Amino acid sequence: MHSFGYRANALLTFAVTILAFICAIASFSDNFSNQTPSAQIQILNINWFQKQPHGNDEVSLTLNITADLQSLFTWNTKQVFAFVAAEYKTSQNSLNQVSLWDAIIGEKEHAKFWIQISNKYRFIDQGHNLRGKDFNLTLHWHVMPKTGKMFADKIVMSGYRLPDAYR
Amino acid sequence: MDWQGQKVVEQVMQILLVICGVVAVVVGYATESFRMMMMIYAGGVVLATLVTVPDWPFYNHHPLKWLDPSEADKHPKPQVAAVASKKKSLKK
């Protein structure tokens, strides 16, 4: 502590160490937040259901997505990434997950939304197993923090079924 | 800065920064504002810098008591020859 430079260095190093602790505490406080998200997805229409030239099935859907993800936002949240995936089982794979739609929610105000949209990403199967297939639509979300640990969770909605024949 | 001042400066710096950190987290959590936490902490770091880094006069209230130059004349340095013979014996 005998010179200006020595003291400035010591102070800066200690300040950055304390900053790291502060950020760790902020991240840890996320564990205590009460999260009650809700969502509903409705399939309004099956636009078309074809077999591609390569032999894979493809479906185009119009979805109506309603969700309230406002309770996921804490003081330490930068953004929430949400996506809808169709999940089903085939003889080839025990779990198929096909992402149909996603969004980045930057503010808490935008986290309560209603959207009617055809699938943003194509729903193509590995094969031709989709006729008459029962599938779940799952809304996944990743809560991305300003500092620290990212949390991810989902809501599974089941009971959807594709038609038995191509249209 | 004298020795006493240096000790005080180190303690003040550490305590001030820890307190600023704690206050920043508490206020930030209470106001649900990450920005508030960072602003308070940055303010605290600037405050700590202003208090501890410059050489303020109150850190020099216990200056070292150097001996009077006349004392040195009363206790002359040892003879140089004795030192030279010591070096020779070490080389062997």
XYZ file of C-alpha atoms in Angstrom:
259
model
C 0.000 0.000 0.000
C 3.014 2.173 -0.287
C 2.284 3.717 -3.667
C -0.616 5.028 -5.694
C -0.405 2.243 -8.261
C -0.271 -0.441 -5.575
C -3.400 0.843 -3.867
C -5.283 1.298 -7.145
C -4.449 -2.264 -8.179
C -5.490 -3.713 -4.838
C -8.751 -1.821 -4.886
C -9.611 -2.790 -8.439
C -8.886 -6.464 -7.887
C -10.944 -6.602 -4.728
C -13.785 -4.688 -6.381
C -13.952 -7.176 -9.251
C -13.940 -10.115 -6.819
C -16.836 -8.593 -4.885
C -18.622 -8.019 -8.206
C -18.330 -11.722 -8.996
C -19.874 -12.529 -5.611
C -22.710 -10.070 -6.204
C -23.543 -11.676 -9.540
C -23.478 -15.150 -7.996
C -25.899 -14.016 -5.287
C -28.169 -12.444 -7.898
C -28.242 -15.696 -9.826
C -28.877 -17.700 -6.665
C -31.852 -15.508 -5.815
C -33.582 -16.808 -8.953
C -34.213 -20.080 -7.143
C -36.669 -18.341 -4.844
C -38.935 -16.915 -7.515
C -42.470 -18.275 -7.760
C -43.086 -19.340 -11.346
C -46.593 -20.066 -12.602
C -46.604 -20.059 -16.382
C -49.577 -21.251 -18.410
C -50.181 -22.005 -22.054
C -52.696 -23.418 -24.488
C -52.270 -24.503 -28.061
C -55.063 -25.136 -30.512
C -54.695 -26.621 -33.963
C -57.033 -24.571 -36.083
C -56.451 -26.264 -39.387
C -54.371 -28.873 -41.107
C -53.433 -26.978 -44.249
C -51.969 -29.917 -46.116
C -50.505 -33.336 -45.407
C -48.303 -34.784 -48.150
C -45.597 -37.283 -48.799
C -42.491 -35.595 -50.190
C -40.617 -36.926 -53.232
C -37.875 -38.257 -50.909
C -40.428 -40.348 -49.056
C -40.772 -38.233 -45.891
C -44.131 -37.029 -44.624
C -44.759 -33.330 -44.291
C -47.593 -31.502 -42.533
C -48.533 -27.844 -42.506
C -50.624 -26.686 -39.551
C -52.222 -23.461 -38.450
C -51.727 -23.045 -34.720
C -53.349 -20.773 -32.188
C -50.901 -20.279 -29.308
C -51.959 -18.564 -26.087
C -49.466 -18.215 -23.255
C -48.789 -16.282 -20.082
C -45.088 -16.428 -19.266
C -44.940 -13.227 -17.249
C -44.172 -14.945 -13.937
C -40.939 -16.327 -15.391
C -39.378 -12.866 -15.496
C -37.264 -11.990 -12.441
C -34.968 -9.037 -11.781
C -32.156 -11.130 -13.198
C -33.844 -12.073 -16.482
C -32.542 -10.816 -19.783
C -34.949 -12.643 -22.077
C -37.058 -15.758 -22.367
C -36.727 -18.041 -25.362
C -39.887 -20.053 -26.010
C -40.536 -22.683 -28.634
C -43.289 -25.144 -29.529
C -42.280 -28.669 -30.456
C -44.363 -31.546 -31.758
C -43.358 -34.745 -29.967
C -44.286 -38.247 -30.991
C -43.016 -41.813 -31.037
C -42.279 -43.976 -34.059
C -41.016 -47.505 -34.522
C -37.676 -46.037 -35.599
C -37.196 -43.444 -32.814
C -38.556 -43.504 -29.294
C -38.815 -39.718 -29.303
C -39.173 -37.363 -32.225
C -39.153 -33.642 -31.509
C -39.886 -31.232 -34.306
C -39.725 -27.515 -33.562
C -42.670 -25.715 -35.119
C -42.386 -22.163 -33.811
C -40.148 -20.100 -31.566
C -39.880 -16.572 -30.213
C -37.558 -14.446 -28.128
C -39.452 -12.502 -25.472
C -37.436 -9.485 -24.376
C -39.772 -7.830 -21.885
C -42.241 -8.972 -19.296
C -45.045 -7.049 -21.008
C -44.653 -9.121 -24.169
C -44.768 -12.407 -22.284
C -48.545 -12.631 -22.210
C -49.515 -13.235 -25.806
C -51.948 -14.749 -28.267
C -50.748 -15.632 -31.724
C -52.338 -17.357 -34.684
C -49.777 -18.566 -37.138
C -48.905 -21.382 -39.489
C -45.835 -23.324 -38.418
C -42.664 -21.255 -38.705
C -40.489 -24.318 -39.320
C -41.456 -27.257 -41.470
C -42.909 -30.316 -39.825
C -41.162 -33.136 -41.698
C -40.942 -36.667 -40.416
C -38.004 -39.068 -40.740
C -39.982 -41.485 -42.832
C -43.677 -41.790 -43.466
C -45.099 -42.463 -40.016
C -47.399 -39.508 -39.564
C -50.705 -40.857 -40.803
C -53.056 -41.240 -37.872
C -50.248 -40.320 -35.455
C -51.023 -39.113 -31.909
C -48.641 -36.392 -30.836
C -47.993 -33.888 -28.035
C -47.413 -30.200 -28.512
C -44.944 -29.014 -25.904
C -44.150 -25.402 -25.111
C -40.526 -25.257 -23.942
C -38.932 -22.147 -22.481
C -35.419 -21.115 -21.524
C -35.129 -18.249 -19.050
C -31.854 -16.536 -19.908
C -30.408 -14.556 -16.999
C -28.392 -11.370 -16.923
C -25.836 -13.279 -14.836
C -25.650 -16.905 -13.811
C -27.656 -20.032 -14.387
C -30.196 -20.528 -17.152
C -33.420 -22.320 -16.256
C -35.461 -24.364 -18.697
C -38.840 -26.037 -18.327
C -41.866 -27.019 -20.376
C -45.615 -27.599 -20.506
C -46.769 -30.743 -22.295
C -50.128 -30.647 -24.030
C -51.323 -33.937 -25.358
C -54.274 -35.192 -27.306
C -53.484 -34.064 -30.830
C -53.852 -36.398 -33.768
C -53.022 -36.231 -37.447
C -55.502 -37.468 -40.044
C -55.342 -41.035 -41.291
C -54.876 -40.142 -44.942
C -52.917 -37.618 -46.949
C -54.721 -34.444 -48.030
C 1.794 7.424 3.342
C 3.149 6.098 6.627
C 2.795 2.564 7.926
C -0.187 3.323 10.089
C -1.894 5.028 7.162
C -1.300 2.041 4.917
C -2.867 -0.319 7.419
C -5.893 1.936 7.804
C -6.241 2.311 4.043
C -6.296 -1.442 3.496
C -8.946 -2.019 6.122
C -11.103 0.885 5.000
C -10.952 -0.280 1.387
C -11.996 -3.839 2.173
C -14.776 -2.929 4.574
C -16.135 -0.197 2.303
C -16.271 -2.459 -0.736
C -17.925 -5.323 1.125
C -20.546 -3.013 2.609
C -21.246 -1.473 -0.807
C -21.648 -4.939 -2.263
C -24.106 -6.009 0.412
C -26.127 -2.792 0.160
C -26.184 -3.103 -3.638
C -27.563 -6.648 -3.537
C -30.198 -5.817 -0.927
C -31.435 -2.690 -2.691
C -31.374 -4.377 -6.088
C -33.378 -7.348 -4.841
C -35.881 -5.120 -3.067
C -36.450 -2.855 -6.063
C -36.329 -5.786 -8.538
C -33.858 -3.806 -10.573
C -30.557 -5.269 -11.690
C -29.546 -1.860 -12.996
C -30.016 -0.320 -9.537
C -27.702 -2.900 -8.017
C -24.983 -2.194 -10.558
C -25.293 1.574 -10.196
C -25.031 1.442 -6.427
C -22.026 -0.840 -6.589
C -20.300 1.338 -9.194
C -20.929 4.367 -6.995
C -19.461 2.493 -4.077
C -16.319 1.595 -6.017
C -15.826 5.217 -7.035
C -16.315 6.325 -3.424
C -13.803 3.761 -2.186
C -11.317 4.913 -4.811
C -11.659 8.530 -3.747
C -11.227 7.703 -0.076
C -8.349 5.228 -0.225
C -6.208 5.719 -3.302
C -5.031 9.347 -3.120
C -2.485 10.202 -0.438
C -4.688 12.209 1.906
C -3.031 14.127 4.769
C -4.806 12.185 7.509
C -2.913 9.068 6.456
C 0.339 10.800 7.401
C -0.334 11.552 11.046
C 2.163 8.957 12.302
C 5.305 9.732 10.349
C 8.400 7.596 10.825
C 10.939 8.983 13.249
C 14.218 8.879 11.338
C 17.327 9.279 13.491
C 19.196 12.579 13.553
C 22.199 12.633 11.125
C 24.510 13.465 14.040
C 23.807 9.990 15.477
C 25.468 8.386 12.461
C 28.781 10.060 13.236
C 28.796 8.555 16.739
C 28.533 5.009 15.316
C 30.950 4.730 12.363
C 30.697 1.976 9.790
C 32.833 -1.189 10.258
C 36.289 -1.450 8.560
C 36.334 -2.425 4.869
C 39.411 -4.808 5.282
C 37.494 -7.187 7.519
C 34.849 -7.559 4.851
C 37.454 -8.310 2.096
C 39.137 -11.129 4.099
C 35.726 -12.720 4.731
C 35.030 -12.794 0.987
C 38.378 -14.519 0.291
C 37.706 -17.317 2.764
C 34.296 -17.978 1.233
C 35.789 -18.349 -2.272
C 38.125 -21.181 -1.042
